[in-house]
CSV table of C-alpha atoms and ligand atoms in Angstrom, one decimal:
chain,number,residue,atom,x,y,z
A,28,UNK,CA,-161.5,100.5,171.6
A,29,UNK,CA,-161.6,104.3,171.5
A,30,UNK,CA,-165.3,105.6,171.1
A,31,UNK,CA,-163.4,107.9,168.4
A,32,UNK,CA,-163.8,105.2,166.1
A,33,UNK,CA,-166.3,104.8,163.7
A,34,UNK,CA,-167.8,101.9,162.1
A,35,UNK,CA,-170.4,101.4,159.2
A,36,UNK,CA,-173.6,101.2,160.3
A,37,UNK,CA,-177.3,101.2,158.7
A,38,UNK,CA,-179.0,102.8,160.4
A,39,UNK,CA,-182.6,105.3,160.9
A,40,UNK,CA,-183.5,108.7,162.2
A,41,UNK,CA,-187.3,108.6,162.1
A,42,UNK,CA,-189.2,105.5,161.6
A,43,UNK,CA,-191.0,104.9,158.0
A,44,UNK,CA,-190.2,103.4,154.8
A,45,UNK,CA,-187.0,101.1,153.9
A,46,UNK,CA,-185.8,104.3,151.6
A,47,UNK,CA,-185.4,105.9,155.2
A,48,UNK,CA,-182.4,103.7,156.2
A,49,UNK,CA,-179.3,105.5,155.9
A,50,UNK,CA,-175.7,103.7,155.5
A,51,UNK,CA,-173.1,106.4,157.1
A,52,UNK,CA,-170.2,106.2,159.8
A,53,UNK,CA,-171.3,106.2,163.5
A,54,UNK,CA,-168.9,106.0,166.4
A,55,UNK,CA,-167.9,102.4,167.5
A,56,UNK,CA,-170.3,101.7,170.4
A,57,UNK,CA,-168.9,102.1,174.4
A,58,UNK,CA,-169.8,98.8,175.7
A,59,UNK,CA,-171.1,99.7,179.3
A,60,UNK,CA,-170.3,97.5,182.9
A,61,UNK,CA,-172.7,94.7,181.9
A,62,UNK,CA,-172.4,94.7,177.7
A,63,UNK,CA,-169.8,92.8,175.2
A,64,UNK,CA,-168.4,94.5,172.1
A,65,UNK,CA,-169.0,92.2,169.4
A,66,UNK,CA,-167.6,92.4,166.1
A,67,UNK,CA,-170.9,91.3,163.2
A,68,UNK,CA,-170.2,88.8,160.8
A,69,UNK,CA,-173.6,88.1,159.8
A,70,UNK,CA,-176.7,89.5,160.0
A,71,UNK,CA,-180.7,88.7,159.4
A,72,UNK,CA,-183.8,90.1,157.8
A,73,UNK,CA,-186.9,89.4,159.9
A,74,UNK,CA,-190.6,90.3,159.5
A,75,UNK,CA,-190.0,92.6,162.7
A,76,UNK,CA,-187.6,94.3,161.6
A,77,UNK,CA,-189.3,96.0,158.5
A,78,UNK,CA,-192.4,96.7,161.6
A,79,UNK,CA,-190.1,98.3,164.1
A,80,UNK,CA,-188.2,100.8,161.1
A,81,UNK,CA,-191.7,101.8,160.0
A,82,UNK,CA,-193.1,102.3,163.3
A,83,UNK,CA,-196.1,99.5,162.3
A,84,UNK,CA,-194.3,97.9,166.1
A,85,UNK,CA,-193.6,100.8,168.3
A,86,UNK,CA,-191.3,100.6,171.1
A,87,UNK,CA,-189.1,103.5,172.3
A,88,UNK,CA,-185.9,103.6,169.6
A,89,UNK,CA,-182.8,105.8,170.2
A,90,UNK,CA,-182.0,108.0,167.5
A,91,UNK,CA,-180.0,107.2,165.5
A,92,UNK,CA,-181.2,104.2,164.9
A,93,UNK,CA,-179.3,101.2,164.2
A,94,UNK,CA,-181.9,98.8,162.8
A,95,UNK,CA,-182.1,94.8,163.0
A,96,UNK,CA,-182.5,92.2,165.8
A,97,UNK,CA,-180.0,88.9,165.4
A,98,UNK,CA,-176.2,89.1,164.8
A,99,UNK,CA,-174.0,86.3,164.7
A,100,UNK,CA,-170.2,87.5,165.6
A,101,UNK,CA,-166.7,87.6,167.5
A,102,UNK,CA,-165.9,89.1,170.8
A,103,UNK,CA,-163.7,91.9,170.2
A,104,UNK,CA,-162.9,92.7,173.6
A,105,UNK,CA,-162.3,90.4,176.7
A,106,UNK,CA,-165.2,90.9,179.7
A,107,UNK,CA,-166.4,88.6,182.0
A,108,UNK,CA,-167.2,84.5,180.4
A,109,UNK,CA,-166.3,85.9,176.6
A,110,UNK,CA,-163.0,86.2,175.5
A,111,UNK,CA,-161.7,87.9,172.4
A,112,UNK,CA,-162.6,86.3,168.9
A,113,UNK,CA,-165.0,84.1,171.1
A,114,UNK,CA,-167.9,83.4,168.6
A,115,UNK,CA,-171.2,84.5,169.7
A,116,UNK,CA,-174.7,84.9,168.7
A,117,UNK,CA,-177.6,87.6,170.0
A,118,UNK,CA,-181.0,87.9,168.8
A,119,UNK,CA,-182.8,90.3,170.9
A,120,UNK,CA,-181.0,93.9,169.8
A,121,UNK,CA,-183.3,96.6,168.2
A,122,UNK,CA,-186.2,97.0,171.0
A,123,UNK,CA,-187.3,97.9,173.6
A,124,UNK,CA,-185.1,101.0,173.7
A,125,UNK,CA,-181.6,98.7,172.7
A,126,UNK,CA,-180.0,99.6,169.7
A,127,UNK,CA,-179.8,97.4,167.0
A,128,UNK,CA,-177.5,94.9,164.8
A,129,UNK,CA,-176.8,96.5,161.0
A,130,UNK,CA,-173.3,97.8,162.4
A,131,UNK,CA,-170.0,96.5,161.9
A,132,UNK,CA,-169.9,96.6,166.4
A,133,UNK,CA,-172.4,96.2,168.1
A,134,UNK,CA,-172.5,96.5,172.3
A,135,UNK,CA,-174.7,93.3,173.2
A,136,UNK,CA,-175.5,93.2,177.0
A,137,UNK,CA,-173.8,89.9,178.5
A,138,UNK,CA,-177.4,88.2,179.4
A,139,UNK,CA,-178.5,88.4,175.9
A,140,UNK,CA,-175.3,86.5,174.5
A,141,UNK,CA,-174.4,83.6,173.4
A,142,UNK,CA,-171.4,81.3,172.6
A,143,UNK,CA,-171.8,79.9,169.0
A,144,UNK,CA,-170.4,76.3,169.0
A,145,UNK,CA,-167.6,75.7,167.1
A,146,UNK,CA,-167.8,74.7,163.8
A,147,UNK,CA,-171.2,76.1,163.3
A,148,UNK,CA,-172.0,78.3,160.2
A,149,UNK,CA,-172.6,82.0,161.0
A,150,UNK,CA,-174.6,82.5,158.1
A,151,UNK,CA,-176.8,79.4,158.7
A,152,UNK,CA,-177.0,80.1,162.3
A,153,UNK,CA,-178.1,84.1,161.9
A,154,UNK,CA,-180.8,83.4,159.7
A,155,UNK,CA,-182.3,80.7,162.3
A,156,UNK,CA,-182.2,82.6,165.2
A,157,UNK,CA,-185.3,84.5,164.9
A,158,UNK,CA,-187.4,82.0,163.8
A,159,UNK,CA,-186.4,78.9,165.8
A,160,UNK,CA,-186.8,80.9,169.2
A,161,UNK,CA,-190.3,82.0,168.0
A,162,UNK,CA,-190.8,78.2,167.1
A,163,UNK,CA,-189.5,77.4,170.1
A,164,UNK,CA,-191.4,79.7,172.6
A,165,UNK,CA,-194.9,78.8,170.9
A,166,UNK,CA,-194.2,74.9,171.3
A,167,UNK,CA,-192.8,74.9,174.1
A,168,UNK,CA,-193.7,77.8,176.4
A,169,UNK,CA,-197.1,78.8,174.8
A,170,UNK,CA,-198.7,74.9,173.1
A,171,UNK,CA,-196.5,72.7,176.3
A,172,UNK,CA,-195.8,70.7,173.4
A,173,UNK,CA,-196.0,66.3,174.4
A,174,UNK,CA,-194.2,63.9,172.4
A,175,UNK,CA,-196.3,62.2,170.3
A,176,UNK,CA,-198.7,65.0,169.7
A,177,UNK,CA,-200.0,66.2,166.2
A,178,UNK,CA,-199.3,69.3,165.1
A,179,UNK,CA,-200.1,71.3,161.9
A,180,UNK,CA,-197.8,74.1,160.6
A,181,UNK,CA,-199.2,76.4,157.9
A,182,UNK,CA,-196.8,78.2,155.9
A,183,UNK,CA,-194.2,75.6,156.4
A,184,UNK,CA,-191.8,77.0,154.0
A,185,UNK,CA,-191.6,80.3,155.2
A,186,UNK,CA,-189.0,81.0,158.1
A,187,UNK,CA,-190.6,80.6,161.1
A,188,UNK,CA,-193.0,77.8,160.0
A,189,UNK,CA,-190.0,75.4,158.8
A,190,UNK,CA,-188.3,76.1,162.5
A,191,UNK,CA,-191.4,74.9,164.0
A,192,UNK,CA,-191.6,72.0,161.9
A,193,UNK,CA,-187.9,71.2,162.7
A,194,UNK,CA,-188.7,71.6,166.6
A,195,UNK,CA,-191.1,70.0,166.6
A,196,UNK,CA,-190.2,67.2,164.4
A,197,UNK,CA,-187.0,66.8,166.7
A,198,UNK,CA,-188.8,66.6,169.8
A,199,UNK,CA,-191.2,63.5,168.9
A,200,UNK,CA,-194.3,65.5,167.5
A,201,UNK,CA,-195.8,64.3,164.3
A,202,UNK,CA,-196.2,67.1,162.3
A,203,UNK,CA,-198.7,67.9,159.4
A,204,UNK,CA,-197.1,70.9,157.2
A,205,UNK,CA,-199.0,73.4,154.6
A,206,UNK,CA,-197.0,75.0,151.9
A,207,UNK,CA,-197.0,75.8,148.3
A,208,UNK,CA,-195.5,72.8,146.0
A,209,UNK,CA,-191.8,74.0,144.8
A,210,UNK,CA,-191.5,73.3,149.1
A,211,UNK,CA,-192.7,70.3,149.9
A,212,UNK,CA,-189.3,68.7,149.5
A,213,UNK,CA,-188.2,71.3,152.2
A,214,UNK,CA,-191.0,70.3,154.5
A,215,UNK,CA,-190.0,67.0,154.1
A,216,UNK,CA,-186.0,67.9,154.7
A,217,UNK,CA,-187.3,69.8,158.1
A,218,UNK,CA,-188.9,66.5,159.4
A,219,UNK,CA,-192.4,66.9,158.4
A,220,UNK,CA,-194.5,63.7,158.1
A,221,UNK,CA,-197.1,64.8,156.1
A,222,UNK,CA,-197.6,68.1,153.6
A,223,UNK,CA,-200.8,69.8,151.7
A,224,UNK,CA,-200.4,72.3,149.2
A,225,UNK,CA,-202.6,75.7,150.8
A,226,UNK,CA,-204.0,76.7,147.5
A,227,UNK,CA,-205.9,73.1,147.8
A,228,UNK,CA,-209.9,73.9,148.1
A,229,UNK,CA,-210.1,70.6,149.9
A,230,UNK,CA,-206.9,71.2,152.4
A,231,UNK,CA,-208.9,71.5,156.0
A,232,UNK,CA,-210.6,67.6,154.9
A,233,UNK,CA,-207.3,66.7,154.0
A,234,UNK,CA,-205.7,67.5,157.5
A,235,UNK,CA,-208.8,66.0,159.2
A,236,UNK,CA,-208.4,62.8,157.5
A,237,UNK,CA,-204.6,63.3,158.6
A,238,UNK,CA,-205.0,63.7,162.0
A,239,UNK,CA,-208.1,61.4,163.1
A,240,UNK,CA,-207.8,61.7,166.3
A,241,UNK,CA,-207.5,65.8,166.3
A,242,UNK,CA,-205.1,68.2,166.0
A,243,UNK,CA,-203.0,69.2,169.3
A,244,UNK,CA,-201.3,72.2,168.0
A,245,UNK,CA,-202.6,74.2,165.2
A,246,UNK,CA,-199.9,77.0,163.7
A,247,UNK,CA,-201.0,79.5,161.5
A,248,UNK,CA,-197.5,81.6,159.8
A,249,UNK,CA,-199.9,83.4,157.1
A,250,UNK,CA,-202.0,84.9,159.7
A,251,UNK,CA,-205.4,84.5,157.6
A,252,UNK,CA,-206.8,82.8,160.4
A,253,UNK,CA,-209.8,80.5,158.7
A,254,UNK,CA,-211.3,79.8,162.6
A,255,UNK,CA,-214.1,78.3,161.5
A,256,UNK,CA,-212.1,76.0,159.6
A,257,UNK,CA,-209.4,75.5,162.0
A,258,UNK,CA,-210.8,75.0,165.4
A,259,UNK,CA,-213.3,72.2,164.4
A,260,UNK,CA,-209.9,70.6,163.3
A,261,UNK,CA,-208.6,70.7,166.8
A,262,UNK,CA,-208.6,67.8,169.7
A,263,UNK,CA,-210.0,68.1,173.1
A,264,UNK,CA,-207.2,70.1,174.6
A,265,UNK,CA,-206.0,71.3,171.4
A,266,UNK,CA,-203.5,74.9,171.4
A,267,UNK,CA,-204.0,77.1,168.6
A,268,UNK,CA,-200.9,79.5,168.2
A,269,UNK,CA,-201.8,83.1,167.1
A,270,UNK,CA,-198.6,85.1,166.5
A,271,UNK,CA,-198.9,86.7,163.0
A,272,UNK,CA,-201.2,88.8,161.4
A,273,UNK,CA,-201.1,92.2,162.8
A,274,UNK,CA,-204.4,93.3,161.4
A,275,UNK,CA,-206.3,90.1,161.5
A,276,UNK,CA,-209.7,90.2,162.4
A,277,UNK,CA,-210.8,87.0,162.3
A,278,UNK,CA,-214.4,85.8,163.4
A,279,UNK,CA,-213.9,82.9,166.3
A,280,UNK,CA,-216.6,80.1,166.4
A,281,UNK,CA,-216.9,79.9,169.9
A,282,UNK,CA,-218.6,77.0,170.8
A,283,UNK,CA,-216.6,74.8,168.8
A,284,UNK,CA,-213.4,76.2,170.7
A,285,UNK,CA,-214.9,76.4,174.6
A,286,UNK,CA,-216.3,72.6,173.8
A,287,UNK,CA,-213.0,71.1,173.1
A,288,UNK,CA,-211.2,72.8,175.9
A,289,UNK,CA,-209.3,74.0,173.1
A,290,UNK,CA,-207.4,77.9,173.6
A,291,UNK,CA,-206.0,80.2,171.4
A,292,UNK,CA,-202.6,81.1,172.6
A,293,UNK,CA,-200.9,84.7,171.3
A,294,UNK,CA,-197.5,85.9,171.7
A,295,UNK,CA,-194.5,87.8,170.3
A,296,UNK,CA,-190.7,87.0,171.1
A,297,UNK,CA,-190.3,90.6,171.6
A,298,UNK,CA,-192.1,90.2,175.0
A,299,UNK,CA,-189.6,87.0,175.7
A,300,UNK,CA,-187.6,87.5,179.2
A,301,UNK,CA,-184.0,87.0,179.2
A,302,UNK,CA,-184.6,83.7,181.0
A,303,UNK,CA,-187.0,82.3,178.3
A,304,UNK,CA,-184.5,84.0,175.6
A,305,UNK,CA,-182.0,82.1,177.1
A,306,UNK,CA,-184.0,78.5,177.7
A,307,UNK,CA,-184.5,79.0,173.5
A,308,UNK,CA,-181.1,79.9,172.9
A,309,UNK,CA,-180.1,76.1,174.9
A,310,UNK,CA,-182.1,74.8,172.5
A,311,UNK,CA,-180.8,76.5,169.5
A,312,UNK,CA,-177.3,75.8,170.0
A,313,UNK,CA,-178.3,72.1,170.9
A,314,UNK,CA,-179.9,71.6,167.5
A,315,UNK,CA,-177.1,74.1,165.6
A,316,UNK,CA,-174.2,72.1,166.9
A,317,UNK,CA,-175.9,69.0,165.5
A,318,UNK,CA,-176.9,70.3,162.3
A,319,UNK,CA,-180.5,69.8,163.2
A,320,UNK,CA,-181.4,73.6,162.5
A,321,UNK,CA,-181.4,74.3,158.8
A,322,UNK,CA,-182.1,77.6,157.3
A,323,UNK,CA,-182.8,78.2,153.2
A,324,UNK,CA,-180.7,80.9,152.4
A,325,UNK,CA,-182.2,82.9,149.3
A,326,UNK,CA,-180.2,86.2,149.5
A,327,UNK,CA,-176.8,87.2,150.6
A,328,UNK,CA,-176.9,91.0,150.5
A,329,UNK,CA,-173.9,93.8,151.9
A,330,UNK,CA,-174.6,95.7,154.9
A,331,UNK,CA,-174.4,98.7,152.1
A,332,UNK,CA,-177.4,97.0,150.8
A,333,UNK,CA,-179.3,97.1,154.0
A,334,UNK,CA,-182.2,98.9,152.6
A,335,UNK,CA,-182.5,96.2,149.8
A,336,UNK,CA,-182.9,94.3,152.2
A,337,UNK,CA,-185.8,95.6,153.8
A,338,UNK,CA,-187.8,96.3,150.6
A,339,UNK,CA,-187.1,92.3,149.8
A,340,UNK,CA,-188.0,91.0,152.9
A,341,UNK,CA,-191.2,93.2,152.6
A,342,UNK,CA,-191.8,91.8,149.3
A,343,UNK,CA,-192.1,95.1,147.3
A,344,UNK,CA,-188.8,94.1,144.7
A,345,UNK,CA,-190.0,92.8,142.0
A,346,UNK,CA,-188.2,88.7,141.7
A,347,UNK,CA,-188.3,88.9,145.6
A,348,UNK,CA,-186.0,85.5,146.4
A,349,UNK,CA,-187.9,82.9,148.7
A,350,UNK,CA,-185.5,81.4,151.1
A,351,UNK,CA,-184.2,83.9,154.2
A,352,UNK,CA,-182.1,87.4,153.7
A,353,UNK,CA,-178.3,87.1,155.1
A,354,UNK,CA,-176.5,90.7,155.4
A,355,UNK,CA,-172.6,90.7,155.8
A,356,UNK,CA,-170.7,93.9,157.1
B,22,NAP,N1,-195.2,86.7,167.2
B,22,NAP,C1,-193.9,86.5,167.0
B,22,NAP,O1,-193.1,86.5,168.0
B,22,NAP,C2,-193.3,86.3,165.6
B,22,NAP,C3,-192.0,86.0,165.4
B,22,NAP,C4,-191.5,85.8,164.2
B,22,NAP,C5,-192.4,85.9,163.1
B,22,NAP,N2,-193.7,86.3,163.3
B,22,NAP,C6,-194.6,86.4,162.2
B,22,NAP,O2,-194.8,85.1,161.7
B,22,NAP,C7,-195.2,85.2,160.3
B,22,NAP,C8,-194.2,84.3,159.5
B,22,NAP,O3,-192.9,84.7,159.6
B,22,NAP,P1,-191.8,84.1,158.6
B,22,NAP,O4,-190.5,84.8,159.0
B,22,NAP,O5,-191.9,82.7,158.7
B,22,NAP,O6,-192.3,84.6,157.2
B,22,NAP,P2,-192.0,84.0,155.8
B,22,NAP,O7,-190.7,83.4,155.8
B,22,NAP,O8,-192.3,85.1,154.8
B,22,NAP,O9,-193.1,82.8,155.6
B,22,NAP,C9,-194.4,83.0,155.5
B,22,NAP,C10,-195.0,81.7,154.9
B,22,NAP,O10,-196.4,81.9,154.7
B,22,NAP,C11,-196.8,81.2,153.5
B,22,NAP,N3,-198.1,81.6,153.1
B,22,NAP,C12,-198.4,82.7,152.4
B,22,NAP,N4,-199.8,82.7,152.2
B,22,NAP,C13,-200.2,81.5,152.7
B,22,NAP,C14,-201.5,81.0,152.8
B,22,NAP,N5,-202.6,81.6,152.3
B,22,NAP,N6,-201.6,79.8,153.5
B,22,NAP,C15,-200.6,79.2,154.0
B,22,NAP,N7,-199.3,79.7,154.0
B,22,NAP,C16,-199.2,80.9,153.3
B,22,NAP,C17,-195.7,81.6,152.6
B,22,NAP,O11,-195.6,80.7,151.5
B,22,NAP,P3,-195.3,81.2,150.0
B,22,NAP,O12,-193.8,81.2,150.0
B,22,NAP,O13,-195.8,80.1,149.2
B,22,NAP,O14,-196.0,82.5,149.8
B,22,NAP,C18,-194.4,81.5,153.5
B,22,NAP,O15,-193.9,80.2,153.4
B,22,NAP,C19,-195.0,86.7,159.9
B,22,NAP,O16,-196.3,87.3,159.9
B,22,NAP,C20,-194.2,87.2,161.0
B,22,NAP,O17,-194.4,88.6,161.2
B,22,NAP,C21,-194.2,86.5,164.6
């Protein structure tokens, strides 16, 4: 491929609001020495990608910026394990310095991609990327998740929550899910055993009548962070995951944490090595191939769109759709 080509792309030139994203021609990337040309079939909205365009993230970005994390795709050009129309998967583009996915090419570096198994739906698979290797690097990595355990996932409908509660569902964990009412069905679907509505006053009783014998992982996706309500809920032992809320600032009741040999346990995938990227992606395509990882779709959107896009995912559309954003080149 000759880097005279060009390819749509959206794509920014400062960071700030989602009306900043431009959709113009950029050359087709050079893949260098250790990097795969991939052509994009599918793309993904995430939370962090509406946080790294308006610099609420900041990591070095090279101008111009092509924004967006996960692709799902084919390998246009033959280089070492990926042959051409080979399809793949990445979902660590867009930080840290690496340009991003919203393009119809993207260079991917070899160690950050993936074979898709056959068979498997690109648009399914792109919008689970993100949010089953967060779910799996806070079970797994972060809580040391045991079979058997209970765990509680707030804001189980959402993206990231309903990964969790399909890992950890798979793996043997009983799992106690929050969410509004229009998705308990879906909680169900994902594996959970139990589910309370959030808006109930009485919902921390409820789980503590749930789980008798304590909570072992407690995993909060709305980022409110009711500690005082939370950690008594927890059993000797017990992990709370912290990996939303930007600008919490939540007041931790001490005591009833450092008694209980309990811990709070933050992270962000954007910190993941290659090696952990990799041990989650093993477990993605595990669960993918066996149509074990379900994501609700709620918007299919053009890449011309990718703006939209952004302003949805943020919630600031009027009718914003629940379910996860899918952009197609
Ligand atoms: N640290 C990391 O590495 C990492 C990685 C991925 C995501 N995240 C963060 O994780 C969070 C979740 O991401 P996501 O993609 O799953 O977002 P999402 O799809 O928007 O889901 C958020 C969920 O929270 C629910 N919710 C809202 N208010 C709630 C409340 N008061 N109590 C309980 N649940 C409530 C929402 O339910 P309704 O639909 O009923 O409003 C929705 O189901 C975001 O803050 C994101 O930035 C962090």
């Amino acid at each position: 491929m000759s880097v005279r080509e060009t390819m749509t792309a959206a794509y920014i030139t400062r960071p700030g609001p989602a009306d900043e994203i431009r959709i113009g021609r950029l050359p087709v990337p050079e893949p260098g020495p250790s990097e795969v040309l991939v052509k994009v079939r599918a793309l993904a909205v995430n939370h962090v990608d509406t946080f790294v365009r308006s610099g609420a993230y900041r990591t070095p970005l090279p101008y111009p910026f092509v924004i967006g994390r996960d692709l799902v795709g084919t390998v246009a050009t033959a280089a070492p394990g990926f042959a051409p129309g080979d399809p793949v998967w990445c979902d660590s583009l867009g930080f840290d310095g690496r340009q991003g996915a919203f393009s119809e090419y993207a260079a991917v570096p070899a160690d950050r991609l993936y074979h898709l198994p056959r068979g498997v739906d690109p648009e399914n698979a792109v919008a689970s990327l993100h949010t089953a290797a967060t779910a799996y690097l806070g079970l797994f990595r972060e809580a040391g998740l045991r079979i058997g355990e209970t765990v509680v996932v707030t804001g189980a409908g959402g993206g990231v929550g309903s990964a969790t509660v399909q890992l950890a569902a798979a793996y043997g964990a009983r799992v106690i899910a929050t969410a509004r009412p229009d998705d308990f069905d879906w909680c169900r679907r994902c594996g959970a055993d139990e589910v309370v509505d959030y808006h109930d006053p009485d919902m921390y009783p409820k789980i503590a009548e749930l789980a008798p014998n304590g909570v072992n992982v407690f995993w909060d996706n709305a980022g409110h962070y009711h500690l005082e309500r939370t950690v008594p809920l927890l059993a000797l032992g017990g992990r709370m995951i912290i990996a939303a809320g930007l600008g919490a600032t939540p007041a931790l009741p001490v005591g009833e944490l450092y008694t209980r040999d309990a811990s709070l346990r933050g992270f962000a995938i954007s910190n993941a090595t290659v090696a952990e990227l990799t041990a989650a992606a093993t477990a993605i395509n595990h669960l993918l191939a066996r149509g074990a990882l379900v994501s609700r779709i709620g918007t299919r959107l053009p890449l011309t769109e990718a703006a939209r896009s952004h302003r949805l995912q943020e919630g600031a559309e009027p009718h914003s759709p629940r379910g996860r954003i899918v952009v197609l080149p």
